[in-house]
Structures are given as structure tokens and as C-alpha cells.
Tab-separated table of C-alpha atoms (C1' of nucleotides) in Angstrom:
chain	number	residue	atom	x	y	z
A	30	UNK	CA	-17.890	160.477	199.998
A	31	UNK	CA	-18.260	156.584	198.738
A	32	UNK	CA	-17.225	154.663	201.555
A	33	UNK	CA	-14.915	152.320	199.078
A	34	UNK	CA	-12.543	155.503	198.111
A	35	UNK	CA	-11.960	156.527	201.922
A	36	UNK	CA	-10.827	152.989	202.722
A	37	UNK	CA	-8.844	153.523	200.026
A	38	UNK	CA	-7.170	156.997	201.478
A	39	UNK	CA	-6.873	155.225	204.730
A	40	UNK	CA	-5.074	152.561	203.560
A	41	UNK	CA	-2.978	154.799	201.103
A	42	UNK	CA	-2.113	157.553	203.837
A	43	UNK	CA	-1.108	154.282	206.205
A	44	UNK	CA	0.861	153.558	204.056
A	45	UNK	CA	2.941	156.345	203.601
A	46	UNK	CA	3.951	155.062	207.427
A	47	UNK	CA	5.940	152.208	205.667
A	48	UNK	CA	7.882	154.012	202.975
A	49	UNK	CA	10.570	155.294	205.264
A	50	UNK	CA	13.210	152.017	205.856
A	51	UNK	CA	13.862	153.227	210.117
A	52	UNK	CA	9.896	153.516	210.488
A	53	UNK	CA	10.024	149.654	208.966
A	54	UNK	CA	13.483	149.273	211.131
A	55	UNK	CA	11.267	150.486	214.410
A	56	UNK	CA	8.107	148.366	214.003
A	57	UNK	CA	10.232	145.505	213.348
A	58	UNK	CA	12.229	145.680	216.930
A	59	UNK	CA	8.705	146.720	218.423
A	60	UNK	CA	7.741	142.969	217.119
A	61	UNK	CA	9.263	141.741	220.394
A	62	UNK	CA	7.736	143.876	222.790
A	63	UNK	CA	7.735	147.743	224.080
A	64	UNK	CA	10.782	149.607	223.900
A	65	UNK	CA	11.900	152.872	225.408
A	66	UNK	CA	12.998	155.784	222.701
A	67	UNK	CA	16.897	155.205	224.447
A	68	UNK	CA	16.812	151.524	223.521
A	69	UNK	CA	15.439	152.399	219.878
A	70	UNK	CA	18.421	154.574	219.853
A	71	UNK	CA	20.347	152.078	220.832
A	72	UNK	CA	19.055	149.431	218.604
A	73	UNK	CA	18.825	151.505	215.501
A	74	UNK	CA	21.869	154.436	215.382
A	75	UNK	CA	19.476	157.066	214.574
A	76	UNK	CA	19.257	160.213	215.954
A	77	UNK	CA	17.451	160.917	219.291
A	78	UNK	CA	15.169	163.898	217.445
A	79	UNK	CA	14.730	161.383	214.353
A	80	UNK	CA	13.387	158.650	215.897
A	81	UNK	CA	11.143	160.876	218.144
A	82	UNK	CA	9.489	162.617	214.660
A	83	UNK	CA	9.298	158.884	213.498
A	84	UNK	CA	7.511	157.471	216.436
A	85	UNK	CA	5.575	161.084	216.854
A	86	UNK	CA	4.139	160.449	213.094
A	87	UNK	CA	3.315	156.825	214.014
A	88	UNK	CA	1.976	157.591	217.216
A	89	UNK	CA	-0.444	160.433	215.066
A	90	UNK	CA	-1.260	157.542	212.931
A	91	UNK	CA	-2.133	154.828	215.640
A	92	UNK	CA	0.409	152.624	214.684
A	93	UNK	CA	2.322	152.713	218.366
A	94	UNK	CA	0.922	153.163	221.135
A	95	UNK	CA	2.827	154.486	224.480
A	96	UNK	CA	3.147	154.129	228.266
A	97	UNK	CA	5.221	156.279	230.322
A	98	UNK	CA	7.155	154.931	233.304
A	99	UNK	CA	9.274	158.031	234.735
A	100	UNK	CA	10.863	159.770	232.798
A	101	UNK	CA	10.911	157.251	229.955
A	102	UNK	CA	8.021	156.377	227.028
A	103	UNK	CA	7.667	153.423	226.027
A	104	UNK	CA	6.507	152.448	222.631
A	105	UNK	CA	4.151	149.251	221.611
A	106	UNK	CA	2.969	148.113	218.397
A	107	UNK	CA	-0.894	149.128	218.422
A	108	UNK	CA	-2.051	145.917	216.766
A	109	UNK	CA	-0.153	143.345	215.791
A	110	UNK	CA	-1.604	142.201	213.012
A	111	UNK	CA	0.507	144.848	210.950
A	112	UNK	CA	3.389	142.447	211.502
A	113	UNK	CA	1.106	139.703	209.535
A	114	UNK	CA	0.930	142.180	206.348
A	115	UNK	CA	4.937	143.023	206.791
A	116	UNK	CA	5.603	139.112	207.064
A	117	UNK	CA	3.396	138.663	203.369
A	118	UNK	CA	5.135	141.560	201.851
A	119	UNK	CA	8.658	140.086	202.951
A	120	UNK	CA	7.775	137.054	201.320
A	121	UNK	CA	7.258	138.555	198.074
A	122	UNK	CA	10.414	140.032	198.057
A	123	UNK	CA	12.180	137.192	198.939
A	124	UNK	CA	10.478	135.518	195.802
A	125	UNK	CA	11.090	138.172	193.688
A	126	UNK	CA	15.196	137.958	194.880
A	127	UNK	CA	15.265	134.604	194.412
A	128	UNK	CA	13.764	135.524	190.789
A	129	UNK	CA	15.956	137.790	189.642
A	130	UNK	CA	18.816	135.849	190.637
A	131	UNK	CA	17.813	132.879	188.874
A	132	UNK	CA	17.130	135.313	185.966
A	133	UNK	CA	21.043	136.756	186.510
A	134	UNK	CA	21.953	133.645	186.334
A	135	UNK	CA	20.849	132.153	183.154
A	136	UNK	CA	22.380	135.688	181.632
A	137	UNK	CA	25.717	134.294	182.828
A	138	UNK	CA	25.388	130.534	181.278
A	139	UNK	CA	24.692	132.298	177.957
B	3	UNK	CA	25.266	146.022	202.876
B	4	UNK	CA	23.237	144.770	205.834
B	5	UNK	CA	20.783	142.411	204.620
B	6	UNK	CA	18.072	143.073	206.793
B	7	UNK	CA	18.279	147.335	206.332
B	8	UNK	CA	18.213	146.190	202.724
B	9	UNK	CA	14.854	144.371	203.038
B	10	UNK	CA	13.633	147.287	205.139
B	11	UNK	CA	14.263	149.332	202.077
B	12	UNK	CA	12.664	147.321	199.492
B	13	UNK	CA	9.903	146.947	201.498
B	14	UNK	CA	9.681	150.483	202.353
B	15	UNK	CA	10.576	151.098	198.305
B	16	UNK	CA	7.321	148.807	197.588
B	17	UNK	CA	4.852	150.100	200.128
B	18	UNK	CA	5.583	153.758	197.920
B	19	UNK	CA	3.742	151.945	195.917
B	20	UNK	CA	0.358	151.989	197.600
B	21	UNK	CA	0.661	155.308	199.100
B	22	UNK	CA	-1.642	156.469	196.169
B	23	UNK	CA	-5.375	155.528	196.829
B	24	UNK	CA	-5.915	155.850	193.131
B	25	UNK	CA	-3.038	152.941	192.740
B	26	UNK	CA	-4.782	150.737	195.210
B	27	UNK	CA	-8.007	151.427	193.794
B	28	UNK	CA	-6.458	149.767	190.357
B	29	UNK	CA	-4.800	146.705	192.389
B	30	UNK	CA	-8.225	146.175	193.447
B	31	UNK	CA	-9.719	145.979	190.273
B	32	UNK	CA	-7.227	144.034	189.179
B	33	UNK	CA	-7.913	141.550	192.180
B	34	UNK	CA	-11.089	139.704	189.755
B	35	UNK	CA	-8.620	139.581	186.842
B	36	UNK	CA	-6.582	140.987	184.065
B	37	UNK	CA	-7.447	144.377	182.486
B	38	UNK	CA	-6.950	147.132	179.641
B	39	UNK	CA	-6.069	150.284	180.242
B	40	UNK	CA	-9.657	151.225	178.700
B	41	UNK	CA	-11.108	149.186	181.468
B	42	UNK	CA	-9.766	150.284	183.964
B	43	UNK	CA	-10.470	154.563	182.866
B	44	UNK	CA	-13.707	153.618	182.656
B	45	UNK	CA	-13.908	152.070	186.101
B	46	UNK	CA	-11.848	154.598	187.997
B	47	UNK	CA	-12.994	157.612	186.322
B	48	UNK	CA	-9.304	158.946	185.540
B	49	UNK	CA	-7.382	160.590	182.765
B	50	UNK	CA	-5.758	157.866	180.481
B	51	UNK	CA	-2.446	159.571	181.146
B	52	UNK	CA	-2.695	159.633	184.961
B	53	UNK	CA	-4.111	155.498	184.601
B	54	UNK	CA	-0.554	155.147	182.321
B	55	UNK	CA	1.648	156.885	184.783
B	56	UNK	CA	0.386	154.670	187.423
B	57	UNK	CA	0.810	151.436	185.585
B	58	UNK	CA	3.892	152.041	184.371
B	59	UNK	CA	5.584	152.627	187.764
B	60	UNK	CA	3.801	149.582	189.188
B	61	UNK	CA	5.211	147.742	185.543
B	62	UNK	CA	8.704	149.136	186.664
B	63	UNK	CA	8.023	148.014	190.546
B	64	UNK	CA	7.219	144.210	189.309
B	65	UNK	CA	4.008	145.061	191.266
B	66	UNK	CA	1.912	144.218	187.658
B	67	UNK	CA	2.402	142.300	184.352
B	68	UNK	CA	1.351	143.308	181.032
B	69	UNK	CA	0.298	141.298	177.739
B	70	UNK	CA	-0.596	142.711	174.734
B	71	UNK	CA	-3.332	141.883	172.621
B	72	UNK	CA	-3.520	143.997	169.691
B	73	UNK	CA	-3.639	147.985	170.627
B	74	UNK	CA	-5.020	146.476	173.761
B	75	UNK	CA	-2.278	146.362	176.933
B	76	UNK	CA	-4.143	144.137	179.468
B	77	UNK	CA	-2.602	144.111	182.968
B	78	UNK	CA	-2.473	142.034	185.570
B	79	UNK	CA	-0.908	141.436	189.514
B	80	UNK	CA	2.270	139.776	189.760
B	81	UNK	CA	1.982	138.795	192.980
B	82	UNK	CA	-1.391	138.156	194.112
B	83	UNK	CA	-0.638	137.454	197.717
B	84	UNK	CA	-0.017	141.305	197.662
B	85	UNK	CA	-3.953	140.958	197.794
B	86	UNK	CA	-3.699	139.191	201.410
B	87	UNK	CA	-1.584	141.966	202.863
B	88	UNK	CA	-4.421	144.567	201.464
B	89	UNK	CA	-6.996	142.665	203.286
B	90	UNK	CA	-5.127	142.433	206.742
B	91	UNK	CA	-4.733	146.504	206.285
B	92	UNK	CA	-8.224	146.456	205.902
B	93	UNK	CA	-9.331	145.089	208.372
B	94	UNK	CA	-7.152	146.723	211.066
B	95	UNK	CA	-8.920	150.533	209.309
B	96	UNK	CA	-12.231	148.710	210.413
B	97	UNK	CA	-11.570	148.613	213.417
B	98	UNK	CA	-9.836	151.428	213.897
B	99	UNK	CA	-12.879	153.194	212.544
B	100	UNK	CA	-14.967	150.800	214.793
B	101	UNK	CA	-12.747	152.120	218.015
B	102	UNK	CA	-13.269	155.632	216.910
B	103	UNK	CA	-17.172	155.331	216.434
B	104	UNK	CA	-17.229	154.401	220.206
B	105	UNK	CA	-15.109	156.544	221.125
B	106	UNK	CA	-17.407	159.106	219.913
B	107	UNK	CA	-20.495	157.472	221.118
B	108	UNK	CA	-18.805	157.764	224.562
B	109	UNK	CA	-18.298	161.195	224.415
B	110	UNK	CA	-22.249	162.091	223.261
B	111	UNK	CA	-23.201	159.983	226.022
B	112	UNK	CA	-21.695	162.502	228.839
C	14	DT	C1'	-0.095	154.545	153.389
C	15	DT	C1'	-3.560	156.977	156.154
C	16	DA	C1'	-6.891	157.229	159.815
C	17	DA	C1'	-8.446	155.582	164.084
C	18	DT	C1'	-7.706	153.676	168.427
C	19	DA	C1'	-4.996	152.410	172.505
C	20	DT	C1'	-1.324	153.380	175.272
C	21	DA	C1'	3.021	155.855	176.818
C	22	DT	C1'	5.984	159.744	177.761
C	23	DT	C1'	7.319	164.390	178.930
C	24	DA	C1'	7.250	168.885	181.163
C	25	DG	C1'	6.004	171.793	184.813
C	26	DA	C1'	3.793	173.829	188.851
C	27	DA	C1'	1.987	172.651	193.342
C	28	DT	C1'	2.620	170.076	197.286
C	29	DA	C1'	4.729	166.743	200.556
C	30	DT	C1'	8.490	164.411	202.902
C	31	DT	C1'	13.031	163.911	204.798
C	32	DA	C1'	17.055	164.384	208.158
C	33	DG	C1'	19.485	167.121	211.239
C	34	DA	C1'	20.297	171.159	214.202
C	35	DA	C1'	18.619	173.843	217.674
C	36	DT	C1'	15.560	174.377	221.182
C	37	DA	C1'	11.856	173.199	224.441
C	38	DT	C1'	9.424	170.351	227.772
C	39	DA	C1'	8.710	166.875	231.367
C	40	DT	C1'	10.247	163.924	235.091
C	41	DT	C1'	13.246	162.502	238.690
C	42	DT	C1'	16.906	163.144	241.998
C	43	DG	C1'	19.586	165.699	245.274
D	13	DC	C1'	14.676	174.821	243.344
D	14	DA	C1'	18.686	173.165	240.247
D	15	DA	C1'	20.799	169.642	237.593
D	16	DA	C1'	20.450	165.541	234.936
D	17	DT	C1'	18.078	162.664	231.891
D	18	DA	C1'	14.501	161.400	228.491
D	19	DT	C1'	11.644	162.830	225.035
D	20	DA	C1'	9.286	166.247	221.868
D	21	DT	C1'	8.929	170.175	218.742
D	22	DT	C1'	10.231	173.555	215.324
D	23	DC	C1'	12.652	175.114	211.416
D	24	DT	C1'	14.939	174.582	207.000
D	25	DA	C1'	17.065	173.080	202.762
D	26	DA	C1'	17.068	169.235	199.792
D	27	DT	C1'	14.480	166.006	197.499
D	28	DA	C1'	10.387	163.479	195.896
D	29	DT	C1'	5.615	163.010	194.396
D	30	DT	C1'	1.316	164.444	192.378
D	31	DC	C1'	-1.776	165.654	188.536
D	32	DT	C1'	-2.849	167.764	184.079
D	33	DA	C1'	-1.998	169.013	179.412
D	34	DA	C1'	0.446	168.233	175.407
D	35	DT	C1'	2.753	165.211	172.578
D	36	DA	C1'	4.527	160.755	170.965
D	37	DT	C1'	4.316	155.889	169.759
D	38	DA	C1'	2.326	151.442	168.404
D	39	DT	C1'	-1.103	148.560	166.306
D	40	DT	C1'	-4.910	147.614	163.330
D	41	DA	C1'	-8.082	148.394	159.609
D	42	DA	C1'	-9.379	150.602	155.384
DNA sequence: TTAATATATTAGAATATTAGAATATATTTG
DNA sequence: CAAATATATTCTAATATTCTAATATATTAA
């Protein structure tokens, strides 16, 4: 298969990683470090079985990696530079905000 | 509404976006400039009404622009730092393939 | 106005994804 | 070994996404 459309299917089934909001939620707190699936619990309000299918997928995926230290996992961002891509993609919706309320806005001073 | 669960979800909204190879085979057309619909079924290979479908959800996403030029429709990125984000993706699947081809290597080795 | 070209929309079947409940497994402690 | 704790897996109903074929619309040229 031409080498250009299975970078394309990589990227593409990656990203189906990022189109659930908790997945997003997850990486982000993993940002600061490893984090045990209690204190993603914690930190998030999702269910214990939920976040475990969320960080099973990711784990699947290589996204996280894990260490276990007794009876708890902890999860770790597998490469960092995923938080470079999120940071871009923030921007632009920041920018696009900001347009759409300055859009709203000249609506209103019609 | 929290404002940081609402950027998750935008972000997680947008990355639906390129969860379709055949979508981020188009952005990446679109990278070396503007395009007709035309253009880009000749370059991709698929049916006109698959290419619209596409378009039009990335139209709705503010992911592309449009200008019309007779019974042309030429589009265009709205963002191109979208096009940095891509590359960062990249480059982690290169060397996750990279890992993987040693890994293999390792194991034909024993 | 009609024909030709470019693009968009709709409908429908196949497939994928989601959260939560229930259950299972693994590790440590007593 | 039994109990307690942490994490993982399986199942299911609801929902979402995909592509193709058929049809519709918009613009230009004759």
C-alpha cells in the first residue's frame, strides 16, 4: 500500500484518540506527570470502569504508557510532543472564539 | 459551563475532523494552496459526492473556506497552523514506526 | 431558454463508538 | 488463605459515522 495513505490511516485512527472530551481531559492532567487510575478518578469524576476503557484504548494506541507500583498503575504520557499539537489546536480555537465573538458583536451594534 | 471541559470538547469536536484519512489526505493537498472540487477528485481518486460530503463538514467545522469562481468552488484552509499540528503527529507515527521496526529487528535477531 | 458542467444534498445500509453495569483479575495485608 | 483495594474486561443499548447511488441546484455558454 503507498506509504503516503498509511500515514494517513495512522494519523486518522490516532486521531479518533482525541474525539472523546475525558480522553482530552486525561492527557491534559497527564501533562504534569504520571498519575494513578484513583487520582484520575479523582481529578476527573468519571467512572472507575470508564476511565480504565479510556486509558486501556490509549494504552492499545501508545499514547500512555504505564508502571505499576503495588497494587496501583500508573499512567504517563508516551511522548510529549502530543501536548505540542494539543497546545496549536487550542490556539486555533481560541482564535476562532475570539472571532465569532467579535462577529456577535458587530450583529448587536447593527 | 466549565471553560476548560468546554475547550476539551471543541477540541475533541475538531479532531472528528481528521479521524477520516481521506479528510486529511484533502487538508494536505490543500497545504500548497487553494483548490476545486475537480482538483481535488482528480488527485484523491474519490467520488465527487464523497469529496462534497467531506468539504462541506470541514466548511461547517470552519476547518476550510470556499470562493467561488464561476461553477468552480475553490477551497482553501482556514487555519493553516492546523498544518503544524499535522506535522508534529507525523513525526511522532515515524517514530513510532521507527520503535516498532527495532523492535522487530530485535526479535529476528534471537 | 436549454444543455453542459460543477458542486451539493439526501437516503439508507453497514459499521463503529460510547457510557455504565456487572463481573473478573491482580496485588497487598493480616 | 481471606479480605481489601486497585484496576481491567465484557456486554449492551443508544448513538454516530461511513460510503455509494440517486437526485438536486447553481452557473455559464450557446
Amino acid at each position: 500500500m503507498d506509504i503516503d495513505k498509511k500515514i494517513y490511516e495512522m494519523h486518522a485512527e490516532m486521531c479518533k484518540i482525541f474525539t472523546n472530551s475525558k480522553r482530552l481531559e486525561i492527557l491534559n492532567i497527564l501533562r504534569d506527570g504520571e498519575k494513578s487510575v484513583t487520582e484520575l478518578e479523582k481529578a476527573t469524576g468519571l467512572h472507575q470502569s470508564n476511565i480504565s476503557q479510556h486509558l486501556s484504548l490509549m494504552r492499545d494506541k501508545m499514547i500512555v504508557e504505564t508502571r505499576r507500583d503495588g497494587t496501583n498503575i500508573y499512567y504517563s504520557l508516551a511522548d510529549k510532543r502530543i501536548l505540542k499539537a494539543f497546545d496549536i489546536v487550542r490556539e486555533m480555537l481560541y482564535a476562532k472564539i475570539h472571532k465569532n465573538a467579535e462577529f456577535a458583536q458587530k450583529l448587536d451594534e447593527k
